Coordinates of C-alpha atoms and ligand atoms in Angstrom, one line a residue:
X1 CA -3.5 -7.3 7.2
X2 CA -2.5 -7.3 3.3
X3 CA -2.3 -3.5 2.0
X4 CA -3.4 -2.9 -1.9
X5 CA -2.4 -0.2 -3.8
X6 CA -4.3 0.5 -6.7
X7 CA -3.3 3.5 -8.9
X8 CA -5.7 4.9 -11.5
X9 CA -8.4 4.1 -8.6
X10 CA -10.6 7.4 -9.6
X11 CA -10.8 6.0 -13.4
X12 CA -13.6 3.5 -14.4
X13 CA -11.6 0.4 -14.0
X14 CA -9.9 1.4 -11.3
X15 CA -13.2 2.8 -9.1
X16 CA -15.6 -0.6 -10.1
X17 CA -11.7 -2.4 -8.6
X18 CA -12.0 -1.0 -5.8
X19 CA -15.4 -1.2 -5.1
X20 CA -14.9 -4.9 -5.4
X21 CA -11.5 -5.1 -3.7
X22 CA -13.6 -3.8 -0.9
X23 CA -16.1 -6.9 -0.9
X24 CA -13.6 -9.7 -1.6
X25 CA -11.0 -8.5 0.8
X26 CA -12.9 -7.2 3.5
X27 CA -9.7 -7.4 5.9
X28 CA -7.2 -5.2 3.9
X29 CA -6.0 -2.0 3.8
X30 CA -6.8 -0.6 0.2
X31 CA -4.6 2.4 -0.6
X32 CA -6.4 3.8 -3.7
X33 CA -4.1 6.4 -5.9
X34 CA -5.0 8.5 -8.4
X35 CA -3.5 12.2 -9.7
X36 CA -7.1 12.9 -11.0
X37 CA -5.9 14.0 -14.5
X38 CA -8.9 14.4 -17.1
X39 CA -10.9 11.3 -16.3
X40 CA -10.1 11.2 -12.8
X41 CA -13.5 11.7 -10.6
X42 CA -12.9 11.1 -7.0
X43 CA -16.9 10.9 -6.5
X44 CA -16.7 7.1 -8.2
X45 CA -14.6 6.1 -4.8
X46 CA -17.8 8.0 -3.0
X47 CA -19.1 4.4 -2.1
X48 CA -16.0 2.8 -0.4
X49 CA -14.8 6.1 1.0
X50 CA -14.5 4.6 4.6
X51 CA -12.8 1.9 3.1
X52 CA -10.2 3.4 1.4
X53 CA -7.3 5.4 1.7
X54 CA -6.8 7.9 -0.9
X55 CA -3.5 9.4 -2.0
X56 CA -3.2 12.1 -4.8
X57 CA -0.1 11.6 -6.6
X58 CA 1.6 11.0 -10.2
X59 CA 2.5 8.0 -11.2
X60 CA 5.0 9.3 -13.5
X61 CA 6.8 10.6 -10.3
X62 CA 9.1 8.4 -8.8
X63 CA 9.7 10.3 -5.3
X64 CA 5.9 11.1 -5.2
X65 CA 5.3 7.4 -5.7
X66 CA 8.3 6.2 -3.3
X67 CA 6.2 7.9 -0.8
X68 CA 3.5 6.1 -1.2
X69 CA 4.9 3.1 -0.9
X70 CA 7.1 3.9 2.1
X71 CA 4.0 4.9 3.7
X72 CA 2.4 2.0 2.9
X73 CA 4.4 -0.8 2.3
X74 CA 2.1 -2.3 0.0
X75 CA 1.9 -6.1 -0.2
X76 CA -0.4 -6.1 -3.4
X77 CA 0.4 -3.8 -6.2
X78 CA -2.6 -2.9 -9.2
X79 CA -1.2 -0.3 -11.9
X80 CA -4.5 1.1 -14.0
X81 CA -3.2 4.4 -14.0
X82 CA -3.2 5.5 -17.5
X83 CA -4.4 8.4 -20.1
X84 CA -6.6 6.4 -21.7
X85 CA -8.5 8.2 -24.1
X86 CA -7.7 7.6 -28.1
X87 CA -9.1 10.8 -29.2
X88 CA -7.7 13.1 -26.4
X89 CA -4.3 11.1 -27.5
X90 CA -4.7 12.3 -30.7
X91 CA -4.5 16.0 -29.9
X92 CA -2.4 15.9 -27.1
X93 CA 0.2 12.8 -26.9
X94 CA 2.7 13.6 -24.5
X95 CA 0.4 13.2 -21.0
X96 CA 0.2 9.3 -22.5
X97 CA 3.9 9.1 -23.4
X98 CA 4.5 9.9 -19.2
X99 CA 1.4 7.8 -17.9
X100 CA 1.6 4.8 -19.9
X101 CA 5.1 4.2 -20.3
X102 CA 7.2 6.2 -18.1
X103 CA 4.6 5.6 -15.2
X104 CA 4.9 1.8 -16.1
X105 CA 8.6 2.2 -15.4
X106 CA 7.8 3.9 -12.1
X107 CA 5.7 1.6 -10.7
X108 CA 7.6 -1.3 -11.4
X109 CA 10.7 0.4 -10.2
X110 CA 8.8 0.9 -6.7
X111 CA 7.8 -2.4 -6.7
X112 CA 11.6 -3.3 -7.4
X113 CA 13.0 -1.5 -4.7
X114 CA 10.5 -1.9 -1.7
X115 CA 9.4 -5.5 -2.6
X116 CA 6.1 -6.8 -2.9
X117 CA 4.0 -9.7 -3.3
X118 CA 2.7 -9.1 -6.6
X119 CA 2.3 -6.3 -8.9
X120 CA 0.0 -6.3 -11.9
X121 CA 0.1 -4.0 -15.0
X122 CA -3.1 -3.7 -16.6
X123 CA -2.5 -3.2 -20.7
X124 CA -4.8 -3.5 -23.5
X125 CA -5.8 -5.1 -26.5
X126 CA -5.0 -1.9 -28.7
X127 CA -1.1 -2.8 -27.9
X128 CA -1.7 -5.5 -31.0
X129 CA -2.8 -3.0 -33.6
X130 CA -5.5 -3.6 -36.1
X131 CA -6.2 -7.5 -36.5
X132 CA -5.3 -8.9 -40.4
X133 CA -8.5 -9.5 -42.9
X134 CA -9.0 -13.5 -42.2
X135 CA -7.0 -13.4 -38.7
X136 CA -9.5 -14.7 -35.6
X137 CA -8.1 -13.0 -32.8
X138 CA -4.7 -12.1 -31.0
X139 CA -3.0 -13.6 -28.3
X140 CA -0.1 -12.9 -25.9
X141 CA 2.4 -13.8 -28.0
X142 CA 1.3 -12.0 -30.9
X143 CA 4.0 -8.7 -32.2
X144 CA 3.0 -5.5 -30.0
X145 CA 2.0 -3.2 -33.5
X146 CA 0.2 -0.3 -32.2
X147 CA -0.4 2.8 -34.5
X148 CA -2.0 5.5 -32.4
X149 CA -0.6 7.6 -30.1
X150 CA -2.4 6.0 -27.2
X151 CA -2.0 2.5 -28.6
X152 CA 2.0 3.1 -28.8
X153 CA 2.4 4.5 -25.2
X154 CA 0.8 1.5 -23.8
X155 CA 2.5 -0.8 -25.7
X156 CA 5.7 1.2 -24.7
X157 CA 4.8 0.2 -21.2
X158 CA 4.4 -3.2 -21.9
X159 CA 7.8 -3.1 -24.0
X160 CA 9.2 -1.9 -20.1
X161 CA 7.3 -4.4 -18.1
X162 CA 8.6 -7.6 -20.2
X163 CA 12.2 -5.7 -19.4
X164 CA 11.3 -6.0 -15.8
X165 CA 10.1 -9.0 -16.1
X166 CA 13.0 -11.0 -17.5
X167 CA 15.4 -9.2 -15.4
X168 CA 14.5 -8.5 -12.4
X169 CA 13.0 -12.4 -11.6
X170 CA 12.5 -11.8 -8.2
X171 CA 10.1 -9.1 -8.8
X172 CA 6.5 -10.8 -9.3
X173 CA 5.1 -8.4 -12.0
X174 CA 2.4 -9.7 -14.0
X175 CA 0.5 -8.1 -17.1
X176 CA -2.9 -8.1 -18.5
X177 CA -4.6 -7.0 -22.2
X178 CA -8.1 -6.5 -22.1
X179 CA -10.8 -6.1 -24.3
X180 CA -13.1 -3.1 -24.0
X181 CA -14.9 -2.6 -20.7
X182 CA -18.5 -1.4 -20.2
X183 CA -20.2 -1.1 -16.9
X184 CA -21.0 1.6 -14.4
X185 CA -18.7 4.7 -13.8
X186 CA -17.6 5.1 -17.6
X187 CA -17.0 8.6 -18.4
X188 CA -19.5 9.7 -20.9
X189 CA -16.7 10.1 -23.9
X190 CA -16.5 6.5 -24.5
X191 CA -18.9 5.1 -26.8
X192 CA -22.1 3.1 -24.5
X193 CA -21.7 6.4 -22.0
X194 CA -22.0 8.7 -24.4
X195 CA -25.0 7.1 -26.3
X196 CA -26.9 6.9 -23.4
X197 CA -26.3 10.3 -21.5
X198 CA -27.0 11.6 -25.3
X199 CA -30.3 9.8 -25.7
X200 CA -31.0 10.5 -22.1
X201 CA -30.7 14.6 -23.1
X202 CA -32.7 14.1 -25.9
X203 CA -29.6 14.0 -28.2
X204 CA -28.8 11.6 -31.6
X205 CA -25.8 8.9 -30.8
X206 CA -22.9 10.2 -33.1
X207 CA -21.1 7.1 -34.9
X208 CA -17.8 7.9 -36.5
X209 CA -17.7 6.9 -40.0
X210 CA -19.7 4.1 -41.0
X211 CA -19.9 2.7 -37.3
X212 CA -18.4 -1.0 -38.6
X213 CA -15.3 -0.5 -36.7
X214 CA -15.3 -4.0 -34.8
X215 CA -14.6 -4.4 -31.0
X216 CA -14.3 -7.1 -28.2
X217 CA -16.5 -6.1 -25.6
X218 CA -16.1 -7.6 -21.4
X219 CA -18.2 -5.9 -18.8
X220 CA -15.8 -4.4 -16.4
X221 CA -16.5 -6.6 -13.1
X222 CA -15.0 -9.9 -15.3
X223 CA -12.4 -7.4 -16.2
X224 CA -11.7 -6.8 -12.9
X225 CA -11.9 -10.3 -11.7
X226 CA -9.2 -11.3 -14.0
X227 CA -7.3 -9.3 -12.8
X228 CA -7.7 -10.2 -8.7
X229 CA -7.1 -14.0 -10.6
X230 CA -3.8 -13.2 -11.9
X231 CA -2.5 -10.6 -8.8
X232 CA -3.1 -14.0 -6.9
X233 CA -2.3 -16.6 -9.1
X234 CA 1.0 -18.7 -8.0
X235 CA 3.1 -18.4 -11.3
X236 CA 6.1 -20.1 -10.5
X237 CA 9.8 -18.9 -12.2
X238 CA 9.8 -17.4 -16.1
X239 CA 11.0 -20.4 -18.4
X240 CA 14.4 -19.5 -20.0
X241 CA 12.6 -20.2 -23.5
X242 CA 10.3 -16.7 -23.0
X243 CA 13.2 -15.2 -23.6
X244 CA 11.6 -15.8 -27.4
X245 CA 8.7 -16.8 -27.1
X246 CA 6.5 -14.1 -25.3
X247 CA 3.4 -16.4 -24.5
X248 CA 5.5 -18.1 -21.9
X249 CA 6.0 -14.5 -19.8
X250 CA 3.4 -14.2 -17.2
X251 CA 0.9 -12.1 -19.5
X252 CA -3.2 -12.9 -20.1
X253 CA -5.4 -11.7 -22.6
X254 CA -8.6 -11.4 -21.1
X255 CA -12.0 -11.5 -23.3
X256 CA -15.4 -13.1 -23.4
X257 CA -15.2 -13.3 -26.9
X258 CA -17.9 -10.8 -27.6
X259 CA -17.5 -9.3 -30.9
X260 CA -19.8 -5.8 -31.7
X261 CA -19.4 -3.4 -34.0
X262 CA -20.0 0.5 -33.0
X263 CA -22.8 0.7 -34.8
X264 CA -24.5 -2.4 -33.0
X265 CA -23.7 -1.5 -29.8
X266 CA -25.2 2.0 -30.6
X267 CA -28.8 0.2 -32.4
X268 CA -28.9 -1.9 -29.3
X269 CA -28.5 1.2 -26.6
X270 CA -31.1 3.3 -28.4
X271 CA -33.4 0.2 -28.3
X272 CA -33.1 -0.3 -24.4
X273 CA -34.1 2.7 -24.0
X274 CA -37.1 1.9 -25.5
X275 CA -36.3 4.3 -28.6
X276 CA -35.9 3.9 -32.6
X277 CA -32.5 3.0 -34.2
X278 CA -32.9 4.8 -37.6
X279 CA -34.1 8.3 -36.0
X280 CA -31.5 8.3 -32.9
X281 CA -28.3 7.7 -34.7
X282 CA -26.5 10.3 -36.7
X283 CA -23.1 9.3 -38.7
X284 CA -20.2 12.4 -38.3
X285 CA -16.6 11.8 -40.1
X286 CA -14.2 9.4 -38.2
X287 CA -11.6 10.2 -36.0
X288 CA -8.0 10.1 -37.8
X289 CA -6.3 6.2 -38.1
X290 CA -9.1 4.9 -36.6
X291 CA -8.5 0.8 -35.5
X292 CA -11.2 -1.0 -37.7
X293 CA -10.6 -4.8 -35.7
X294 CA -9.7 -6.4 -32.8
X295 CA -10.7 -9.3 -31.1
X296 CA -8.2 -10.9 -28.2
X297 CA -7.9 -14.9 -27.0
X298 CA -8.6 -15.2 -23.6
X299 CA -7.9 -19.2 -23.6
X300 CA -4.7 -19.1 -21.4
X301 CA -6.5 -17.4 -18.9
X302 CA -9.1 -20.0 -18.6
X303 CA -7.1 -23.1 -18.8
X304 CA -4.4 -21.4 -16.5
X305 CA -6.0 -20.2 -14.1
X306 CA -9.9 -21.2 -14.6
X307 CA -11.1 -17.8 -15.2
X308 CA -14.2 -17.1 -16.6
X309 CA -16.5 -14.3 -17.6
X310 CA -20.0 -14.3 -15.5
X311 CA -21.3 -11.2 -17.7
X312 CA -23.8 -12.2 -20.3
X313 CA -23.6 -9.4 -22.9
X314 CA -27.5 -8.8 -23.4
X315 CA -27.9 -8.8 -19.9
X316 CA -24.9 -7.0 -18.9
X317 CA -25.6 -4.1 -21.7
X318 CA -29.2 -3.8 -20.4
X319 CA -27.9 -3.2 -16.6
X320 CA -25.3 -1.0 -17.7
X321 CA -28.3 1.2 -19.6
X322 CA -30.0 1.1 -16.5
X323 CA -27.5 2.5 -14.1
X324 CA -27.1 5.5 -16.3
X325 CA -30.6 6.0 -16.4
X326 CA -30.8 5.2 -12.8
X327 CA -28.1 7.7 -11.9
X328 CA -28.2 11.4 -13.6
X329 CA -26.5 13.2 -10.8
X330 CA -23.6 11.3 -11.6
X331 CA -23.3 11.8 -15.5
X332 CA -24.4 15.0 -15.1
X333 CA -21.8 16.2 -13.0
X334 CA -19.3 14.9 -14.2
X335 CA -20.5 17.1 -17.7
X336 CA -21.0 20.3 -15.5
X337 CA -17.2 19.6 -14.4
X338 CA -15.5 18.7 -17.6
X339 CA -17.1 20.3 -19.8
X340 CA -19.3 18.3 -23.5
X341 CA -17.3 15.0 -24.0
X342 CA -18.2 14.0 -28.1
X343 CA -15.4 14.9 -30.5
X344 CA -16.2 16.6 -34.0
X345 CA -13.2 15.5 -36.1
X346 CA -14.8 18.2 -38.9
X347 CA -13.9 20.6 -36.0
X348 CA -10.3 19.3 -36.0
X349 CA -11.3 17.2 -33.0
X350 CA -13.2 20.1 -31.2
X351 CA -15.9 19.3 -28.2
X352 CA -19.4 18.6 -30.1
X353 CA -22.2 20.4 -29.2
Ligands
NAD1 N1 -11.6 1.1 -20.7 C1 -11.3 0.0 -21.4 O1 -12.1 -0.4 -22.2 C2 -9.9 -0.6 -21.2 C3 -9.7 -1.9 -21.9 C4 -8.5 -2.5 -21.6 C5 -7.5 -1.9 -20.8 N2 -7.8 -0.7 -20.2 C6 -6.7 -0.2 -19.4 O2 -7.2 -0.2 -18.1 C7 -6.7 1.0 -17.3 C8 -7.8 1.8 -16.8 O3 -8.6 2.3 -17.9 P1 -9.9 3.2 -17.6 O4 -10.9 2.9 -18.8 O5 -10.4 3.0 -16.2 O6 -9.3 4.6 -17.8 P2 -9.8 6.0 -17.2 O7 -9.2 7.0 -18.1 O8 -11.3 6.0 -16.9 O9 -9.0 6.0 -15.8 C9 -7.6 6.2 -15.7 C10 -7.3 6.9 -14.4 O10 -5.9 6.9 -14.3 C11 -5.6 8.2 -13.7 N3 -4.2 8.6 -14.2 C12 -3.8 8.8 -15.4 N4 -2.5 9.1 -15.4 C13 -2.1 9.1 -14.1 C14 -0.9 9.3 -13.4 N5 0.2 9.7 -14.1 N6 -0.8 9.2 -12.1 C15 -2.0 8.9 -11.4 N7 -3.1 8.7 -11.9 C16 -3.2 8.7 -13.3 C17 -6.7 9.2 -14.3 O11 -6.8 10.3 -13.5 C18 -7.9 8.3 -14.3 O12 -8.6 8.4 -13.1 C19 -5.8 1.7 -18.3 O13 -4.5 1.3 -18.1 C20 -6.3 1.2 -19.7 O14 -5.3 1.3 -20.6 C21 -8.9 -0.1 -20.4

């Protein structure tokens, strides 16, 4: 029976994973971890909890993690674990510097030293940095140019994977950048949450700045799918020539080339719920060194391994609408728990109210 081990598993990524995992690999043992830090809700693993096993423990711990793994032995490793949040980054950087990079170093360290049969570190597209006026998109072996403190301590984890990598070549660690995720189980401080659980309280949508920051939007089951496709793809060695070239290390960008900007997305939530753009959305200053672009190439992926995204974005957007509206007692206790989740950078990057 293949074991999985999936960090981050009480996250949004991580939860919709294993809610899939469940489905697609009916057989295996699924070993979900998670140290339930501010995003962490153990009530998203509610629906596979026969399924699963859950451990509570710290990526950023190597004898916590070693544990795990001795326990386990897992055959199939799947690192979301991360601090993920770009405003929360802002306030308070060091919990990302130990998630996103020195728990990168962990996990592929375990995997090193109790060998398994593939290990996949999930990054993101904000390891690239704001995309250049006239550029169309990045791809994997574009420079790594983050500039926020979230952005840097993923990009610091990539910088360690690529290290593992090209020296340990018997290690099969892979590594994804995705675009933004939206589906069911999103914490409510992330932009389609937020709008609706706001417009569901009888609340405007803030939109920082003038809302034309640009994004690359993928709903989170494709996401995830990519990611199952490249934890089981058969990669074969590293060419000698990725030593310089970084396209050539086993990395994919994963996107469906769906490019929104903030405000968009916000005019089309208000109007699935049936509700008017120009009285439901309220402009409040930006958050500090705010990324105005990026979109991301997800063509290797598709001629490598044949993915492709199944999510059309109308559709998808609508469905995602509808499970928020469909399921209060989720949103709402995850707000009773942690507390009002909008930032007022007037307030110094206080809660909004
Ligand atoms: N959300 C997106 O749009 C997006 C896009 C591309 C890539 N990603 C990446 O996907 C991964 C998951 O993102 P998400 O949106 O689900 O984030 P999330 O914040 O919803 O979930 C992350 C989970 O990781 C857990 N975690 C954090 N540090 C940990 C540690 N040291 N030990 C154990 N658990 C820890 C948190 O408690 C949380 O449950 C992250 O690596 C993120 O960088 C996210």
């Amino acid at each position: 029976m293949a074991v999985y081990l999936v960090t981050g598993a009480a996250g949004f990524i991580g939860a919709n994973y294993v809610h899939l995992l469940s489905q697609w690999a009916p057989d295996a043992q699924i070993v979900a971890v998670d140290y339930i830090g501010f995003a962490g809700n153990e009530a998203n693993l509610d629906p596979v909890r026969d399924r699963i096993s859950f451990e509570k423990a710290d990526i950023a711990d190597f004898e916590m993690m070693a544990d795990v793994y001795r326990g386990y032995r897992p055959d199939y490793v799947v690192n979301f674990a991360a601090e993920s949040h770009n405003d929360r980054a802002i306030l308070s950087p060091s919990a990302f510097m130990r998630s996103n990079a020195l728990g990168a170093q962990v996990m592929a360290e375990c995997s090193r030293l109790m060998p398994v049969t593939a290990h996949v570190h999930v990054s993101t597209i904000e390891v690239y940095g704001d995309l250049a006026a006239g550029a169309e998109w990045f791809s994997e072996g574009s420079p790594l140019n983050a500039k926020t403190p979230y952005s840097a301590a993923k990009a610091a984890g990539d910088q360690i994977v690529r290290a593992y990598m090209q020296t340990y070549p018997d290690l099969s660690i892979r590594m994804t950048h995705c675009a933004n995720n939206y589906g069911p189980y999103q914490l409510p401080e992330k932009l389609i949450p937020l709008a609706v659980t706001n417009l569901l309280r009888g609340r405007k949508v803030p939109i920082y700045g003038d809302g034309l920051q640009s994004r690359d939007w993928l709903h989170v089951a494709d996401h995830c799918a990519a990611v199952h496709r490249v934890l089981h793809a058969d990669l074969g060695p590293i060419p000698a020539a990725a030593a310089t070239d970084p396209s050539l290390l086993p990395i994919f960008d994963v996107s469906g080339r769906q490019e929104a900007t903030n405000l968009e997305i916000a005019r089309r939530v208000v109007a699935e719920l049936g509700m008017d753009p120009a009285e439901w959305i309220e402009h409040i200053p930006d958050r500090p060194n705010h990324d105005r672009r990026y979109l991301i190439d997800p063509a290797k992926l598709e001629s490598a391994l044949g993915w492709t995204p199944e999510h059309a974005f109308d559709d998808g957007l609508a469905e995602t609408v509808r499970w928020y509206r469909d399921n209060p007692s989720w949103w709402e206790a995850v707000i009773a728990d942690k507390g009002e989740l909008g930032f007022d950078w007037a307030g110094q990057g206080t809660a909004r109210r």
